Amino acid sequence: MLATWTPDQEFNQVRQRSGADMKRKLNWYDLVALGVGGMLGVGVFVTTGPVALHQSGPSV
């Protein structure tokens, strides 16, 4: 049978199963990786605009 869960119900169920073991913790490596990934990700999308402007043909 199919059941419909809301995100709140799913979160509450996971929290009950895990107990108090879940901690929010980021170390320096996590923060650096998040920052570098964000910069590279934005760069990919920003760079495609000028490249498409100068390199594309009439189909774009």
mmCIF file of C-alpha atoms in Angstrom:
data_model
loop_
_atom_site.group_PDB
_atom_site.id
_atom_site.type_symbol
_atom_site.label_atom_id
_atom_site.label_comp_id
_atom_site.label_asym_id
_atom_site.label_seq_id
_atom_site.Cartn_x
_atom_site.Cartn_y
_atom_site.Cartn_z
ATOM 1 C CA MET A 1 0.000 0.000 0.000
ATOM 2 C CA LEU A 2 1.285 3.467 -0.809
ATOM 3 C CA ALA A 3 1.606 6.002 1.978
ATOM 4 C CA THR A 4 2.061 9.729 1.770
ATOM 5 C CA TRP A 5 4.559 11.262 4.160
ATOM 6 C CA THR A 6 5.137 14.923 4.751
ATOM 7 C CA PRO A 7 8.723 16.091 5.284
ATOM 8 C CA ASP A 8 7.920 16.841 8.938
ATOM 9 C CA GLN A 9 6.649 13.311 9.543
ATOM 10 C CA GLU A 10 9.721 11.808 7.899
ATOM 11 C CA PHE A 11 12.067 14.032 9.920
ATOM 12 C CA ASN A 12 10.316 13.182 13.179
ATOM 13 C CA GLN A 13 10.515 9.462 12.425
ATOM 14 C CA VAL A 14 14.243 9.653 11.689
ATOM 15 C CA ARG A 15 14.835 11.703 14.830
ATOM 16 C CA GLN A 16 12.983 9.129 16.970
ATOM 17 C CA ARG A 17 15.006 6.259 15.515
ATOM 18 C CA SER A 18 18.370 7.958 15.953
ATOM 19 C CA GLY A 19 17.802 9.354 19.425
ATOM 20 C CA ALA A 20 20.134 12.052 20.681
ATOM 21 C CA ASP A 21 23.098 10.850 18.604
ATOM 22 C CA MET A 22 22.656 13.389 15.820
ATOM 23 C CA LYS A 23 24.926 16.418 16.224
ATOM 24 C CA ARG A 24 25.388 19.393 13.958
ATOM 25 C CA LYS A 25 29.102 19.682 13.462
ATOM 26 C CA LEU A 26 31.254 21.000 10.634
ATOM 27 C CA ASN A 27 35.023 20.966 10.834
ATOM 28 C CA TRP A 28 37.406 23.128 8.834
ATOM 29 C CA TYR A 29 37.691 20.605 6.008
ATOM 30 C CA ASP A 30 33.913 20.550 5.513
ATOM 31 C CA LEU A 31 33.742 24.352 5.418
ATOM 32 C CA VAL A 32 36.627 24.661 2.957
ATOM 33 C CA ALA A 33 35.099 22.002 0.696
ATOM 34 C CA LEU A 34 31.743 23.768 0.810
ATOM 35 C CA GLY A 35 33.329 27.116 -0.078
ATOM 36 C CA VAL A 36 35.462 25.761 -2.921
ATOM 37 C CA GLY A 37 32.555 23.766 -4.314
ATOM 38 C CA GLY A 38 30.335 26.833 -4.245
ATOM 39 C CA MET A 39 32.903 28.968 -6.069
ATOM 40 C CA LEU A 40 33.554 26.338 -8.732
ATOM 41 C CA GLY A 41 29.856 25.682 -9.201
ATOM 42 C CA VAL A 42 29.049 29.357 -9.680
ATOM 43 C CA GLY A 43 32.025 29.759 -12.005
ATOM 44 C CA VAL A 44 30.762 27.023 -14.298
ATOM 45 C CA PHE A 45 27.407 28.721 -14.744
ATOM 46 C CA VAL A 46 28.789 32.270 -15.021
ATOM 47 C CA THR A 47 31.446 31.329 -17.576
ATOM 48 C CA THR A 48 29.025 29.665 -19.990
ATOM 49 C CA GLY A 49 27.291 32.989 -20.732
ATOM 50 C CA PRO A 50 30.257 34.835 -22.285
ATOM 51 C CA VAL A 51 31.451 31.669 -24.039
ATOM 52 C CA ALA A 52 28.029 31.159 -25.601
ATOM 53 C CA LEU A 53 27.939 34.836 -26.605
ATOM 54 C CA HIS A 54 31.216 34.705 -28.528
ATOM 55 C CA GLN A 55 31.388 31.100 -29.715
ATOM 56 C CA SER A 56 27.827 30.181 -30.601
ATOM 57 C CA GLY A 57 26.226 30.267 -33.974
ATOM 58 C CA PRO A 58 22.766 31.336 -35.096
ATOM 59 C CA SER A 59 21.115 28.298 -33.514
ATOM 60 C CA VAL A 60 21.620 29.695 -30.010
#
